[in-house]
mmCIF file of C-alpha atoms in Angstrom:
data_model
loop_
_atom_site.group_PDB
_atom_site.id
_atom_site.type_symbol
_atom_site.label_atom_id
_atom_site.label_comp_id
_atom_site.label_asym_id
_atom_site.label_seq_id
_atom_site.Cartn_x
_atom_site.Cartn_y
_atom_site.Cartn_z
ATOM 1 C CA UNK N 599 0.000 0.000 0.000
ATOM 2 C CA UNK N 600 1.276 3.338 -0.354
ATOM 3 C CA UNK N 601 1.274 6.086 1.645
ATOM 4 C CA UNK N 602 -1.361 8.172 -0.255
ATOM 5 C CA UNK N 603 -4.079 5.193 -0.071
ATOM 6 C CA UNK N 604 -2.738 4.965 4.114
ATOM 7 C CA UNK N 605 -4.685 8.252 4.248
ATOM 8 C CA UNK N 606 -1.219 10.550 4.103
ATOM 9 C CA UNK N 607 -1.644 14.045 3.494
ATOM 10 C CA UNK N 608 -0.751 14.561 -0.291
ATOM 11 C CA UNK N 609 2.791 16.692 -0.422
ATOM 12 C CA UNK N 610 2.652 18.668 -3.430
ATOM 13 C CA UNK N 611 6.406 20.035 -2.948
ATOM 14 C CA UNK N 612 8.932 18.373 -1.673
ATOM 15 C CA UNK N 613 12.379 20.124 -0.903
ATOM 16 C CA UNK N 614 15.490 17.938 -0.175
ATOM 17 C CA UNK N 615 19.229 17.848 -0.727
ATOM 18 C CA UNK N 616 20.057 14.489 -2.936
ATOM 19 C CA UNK N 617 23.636 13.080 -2.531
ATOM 20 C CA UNK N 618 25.749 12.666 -5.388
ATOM 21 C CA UNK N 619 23.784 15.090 -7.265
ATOM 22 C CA UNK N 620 25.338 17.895 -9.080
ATOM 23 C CA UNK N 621 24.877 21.188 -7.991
ATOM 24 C CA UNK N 622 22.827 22.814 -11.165
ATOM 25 C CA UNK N 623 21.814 25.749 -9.339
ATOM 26 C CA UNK N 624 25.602 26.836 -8.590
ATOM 27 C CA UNK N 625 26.958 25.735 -11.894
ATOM 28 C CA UNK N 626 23.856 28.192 -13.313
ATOM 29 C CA UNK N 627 24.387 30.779 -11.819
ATOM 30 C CA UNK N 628 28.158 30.813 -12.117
ATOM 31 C CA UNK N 629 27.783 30.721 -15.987
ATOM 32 C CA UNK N 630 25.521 33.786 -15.108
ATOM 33 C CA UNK N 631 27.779 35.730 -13.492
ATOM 34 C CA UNK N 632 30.641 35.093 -16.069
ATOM 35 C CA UNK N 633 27.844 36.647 -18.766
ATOM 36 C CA UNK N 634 27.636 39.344 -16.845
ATOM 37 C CA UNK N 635 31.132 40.133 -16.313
ATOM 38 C CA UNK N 636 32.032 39.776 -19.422
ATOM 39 C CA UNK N 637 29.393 41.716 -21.160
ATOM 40 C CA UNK N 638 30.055 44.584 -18.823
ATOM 41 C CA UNK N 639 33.428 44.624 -19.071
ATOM 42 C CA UNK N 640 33.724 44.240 -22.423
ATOM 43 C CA UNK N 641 30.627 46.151 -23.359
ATOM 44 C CA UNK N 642 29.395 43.320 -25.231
ATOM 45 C CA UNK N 643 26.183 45.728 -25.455
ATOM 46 C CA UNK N 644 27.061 48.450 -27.496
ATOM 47 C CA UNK N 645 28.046 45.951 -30.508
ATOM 48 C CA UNK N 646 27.135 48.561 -33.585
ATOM 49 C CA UNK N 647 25.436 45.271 -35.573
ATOM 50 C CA UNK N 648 22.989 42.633 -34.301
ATOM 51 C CA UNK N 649 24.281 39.430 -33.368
ATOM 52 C CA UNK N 650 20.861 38.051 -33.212
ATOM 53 C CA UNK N 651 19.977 35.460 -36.629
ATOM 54 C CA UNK N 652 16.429 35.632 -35.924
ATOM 55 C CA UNK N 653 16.038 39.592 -36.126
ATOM 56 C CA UNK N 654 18.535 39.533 -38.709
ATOM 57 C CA UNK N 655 15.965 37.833 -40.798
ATOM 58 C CA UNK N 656 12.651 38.365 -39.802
ATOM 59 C CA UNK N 657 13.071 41.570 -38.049
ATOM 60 C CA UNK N 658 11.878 40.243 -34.954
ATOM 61 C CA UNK N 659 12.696 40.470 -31.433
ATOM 62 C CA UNK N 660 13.753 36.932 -30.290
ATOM 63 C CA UNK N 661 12.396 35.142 -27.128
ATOM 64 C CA UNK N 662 15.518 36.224 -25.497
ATOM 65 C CA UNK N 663 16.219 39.584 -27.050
ATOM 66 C CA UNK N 664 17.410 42.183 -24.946
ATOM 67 C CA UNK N 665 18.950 39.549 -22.948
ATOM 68 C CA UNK N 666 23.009 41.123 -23.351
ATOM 69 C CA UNK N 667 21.758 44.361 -22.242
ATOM 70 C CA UNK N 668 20.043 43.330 -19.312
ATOM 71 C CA UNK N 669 23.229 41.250 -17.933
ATOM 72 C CA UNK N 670 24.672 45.164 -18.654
ATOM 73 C CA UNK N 671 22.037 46.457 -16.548
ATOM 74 C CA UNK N 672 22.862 43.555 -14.049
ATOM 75 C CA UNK N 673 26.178 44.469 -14.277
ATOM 76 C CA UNK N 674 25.986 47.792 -13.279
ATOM 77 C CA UNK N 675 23.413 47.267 -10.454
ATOM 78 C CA UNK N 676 20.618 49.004 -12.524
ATOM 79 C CA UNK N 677 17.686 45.996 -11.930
ATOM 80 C CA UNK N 678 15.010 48.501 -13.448
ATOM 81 C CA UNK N 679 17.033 48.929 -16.792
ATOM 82 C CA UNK N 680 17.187 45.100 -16.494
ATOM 83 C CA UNK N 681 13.832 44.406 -16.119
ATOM 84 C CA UNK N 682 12.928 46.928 -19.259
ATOM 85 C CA UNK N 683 15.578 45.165 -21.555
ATOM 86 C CA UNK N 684 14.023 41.577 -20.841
ATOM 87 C CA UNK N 685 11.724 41.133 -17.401
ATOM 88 C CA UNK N 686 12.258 36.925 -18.042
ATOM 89 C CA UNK N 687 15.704 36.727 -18.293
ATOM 90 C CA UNK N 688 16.409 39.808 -15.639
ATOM 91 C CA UNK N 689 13.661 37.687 -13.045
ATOM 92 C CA UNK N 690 15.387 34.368 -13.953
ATOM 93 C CA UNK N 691 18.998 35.802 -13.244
ATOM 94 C CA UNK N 692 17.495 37.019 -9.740
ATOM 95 C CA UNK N 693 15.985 33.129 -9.084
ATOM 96 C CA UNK N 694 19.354 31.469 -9.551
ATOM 97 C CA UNK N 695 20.598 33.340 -6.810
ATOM 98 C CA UNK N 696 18.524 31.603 -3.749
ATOM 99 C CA UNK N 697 19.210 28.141 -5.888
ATOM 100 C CA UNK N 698 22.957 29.224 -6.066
ATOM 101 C CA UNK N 699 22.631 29.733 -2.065
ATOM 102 C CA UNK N 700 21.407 26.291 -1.135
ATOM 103 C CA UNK N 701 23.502 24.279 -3.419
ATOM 104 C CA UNK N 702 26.599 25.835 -2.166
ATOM 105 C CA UNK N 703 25.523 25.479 1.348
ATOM 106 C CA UNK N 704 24.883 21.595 0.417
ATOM 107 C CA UNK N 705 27.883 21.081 -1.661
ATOM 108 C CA UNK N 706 30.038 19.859 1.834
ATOM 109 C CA UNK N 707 28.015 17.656 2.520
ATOM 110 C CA UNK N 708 28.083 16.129 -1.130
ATOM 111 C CA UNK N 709 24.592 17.039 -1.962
ATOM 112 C CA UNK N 710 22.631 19.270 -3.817
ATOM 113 C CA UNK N 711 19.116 20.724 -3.798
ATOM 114 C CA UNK N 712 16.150 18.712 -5.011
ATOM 115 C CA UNK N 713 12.572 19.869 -5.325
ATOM 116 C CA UNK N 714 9.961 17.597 -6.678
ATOM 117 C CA UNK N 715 6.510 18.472 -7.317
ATOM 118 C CA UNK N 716 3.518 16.578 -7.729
ATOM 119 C CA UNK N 717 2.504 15.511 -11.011
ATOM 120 C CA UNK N 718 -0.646 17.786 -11.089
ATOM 121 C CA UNK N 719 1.469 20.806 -9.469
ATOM 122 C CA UNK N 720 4.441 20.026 -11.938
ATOM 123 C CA UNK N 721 1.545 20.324 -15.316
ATOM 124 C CA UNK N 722 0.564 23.967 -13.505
ATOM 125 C CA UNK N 723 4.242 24.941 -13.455
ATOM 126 C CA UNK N 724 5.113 23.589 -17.033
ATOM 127 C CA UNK N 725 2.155 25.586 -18.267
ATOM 128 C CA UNK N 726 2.958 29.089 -16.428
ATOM 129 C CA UNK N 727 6.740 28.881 -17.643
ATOM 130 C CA UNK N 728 5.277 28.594 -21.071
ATOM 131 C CA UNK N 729 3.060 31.315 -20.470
ATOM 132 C CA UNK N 730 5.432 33.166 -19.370
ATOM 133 C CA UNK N 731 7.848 33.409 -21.877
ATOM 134 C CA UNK N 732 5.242 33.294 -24.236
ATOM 135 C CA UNK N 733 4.438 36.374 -22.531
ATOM 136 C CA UNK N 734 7.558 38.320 -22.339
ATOM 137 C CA UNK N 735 8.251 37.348 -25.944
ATOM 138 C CA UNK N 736 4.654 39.531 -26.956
ATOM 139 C CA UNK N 737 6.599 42.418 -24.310
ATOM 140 C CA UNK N 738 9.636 42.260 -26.346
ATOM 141 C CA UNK N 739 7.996 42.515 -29.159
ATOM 142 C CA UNK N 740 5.338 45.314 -28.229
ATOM 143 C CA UNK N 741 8.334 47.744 -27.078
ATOM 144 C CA UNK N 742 10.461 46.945 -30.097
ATOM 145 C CA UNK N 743 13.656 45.112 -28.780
#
């Protein structure tokens, strides 16, 4: 029998640090930090061309356009520039850095941070992630990035 049909409450999040596992949230937001280093010291965002395929075809603003000059932003502490250049990217910077915090506080002890959701919980999350991007991609577009 399992617990569920013992009449357990239901946990719809759990929150654990696995061993052995690798410490994604660190890694994550190191590789963030290096972006944003190096595009604010070398002023990766001033580039006098587009880099960008996508908008060098269609015209477009890509899902992650404005993305360089938001790690600027970042870079020089200006989190309401950020958040005009590309609110997504700017927000999902900001959520590596409590992720960031727990792996390295687990990484002595040779774990890292787990969180598992319940399978309806999980479909409610997979649906508002694609919502929204789908939403800051309609942003980008409406204010011309």
């Amino acid at each position: 029998m399992t617990s569920q049909a013992l009449g357990a409450p239901r946990r719809w999040v759990a929150v654990r640090g696995r061993p052995g596992a690798v410490p994604l949230g660190a890694v994550l937001a190191g590789i963030a930090l290096g972006a944003t280093f190096l595009v604010g010291l070398l002023r990766l965002d001033g580039l006098p061309v587009t880099i960008c395929t996508f908008k060098a075809l269609t015209g477009w603003a890509c899902m992650t356009c404005g993305t360089t000059r938001a790690l600027a932003h970042l870079f020089h502490l200006d989190v309401a520039g950020a958040l005009a250049m590309n609110p997504l990217a700017t927000l999902g910077v900001a959520g590596l850095v409590p992720w960031a915090l727990a792996d390295l506080a687990l990484v002595p002890r040779g774990r890292a941070l787990d969180v598992e959701l319940a399978p309806p919980l999980g479909h409610v999350v997979r649906v508002a992630v694609v919502a929204a991007i789908l939403a800051n991609w309609v942003y980008l577009l409406a204010v011309g990035r």
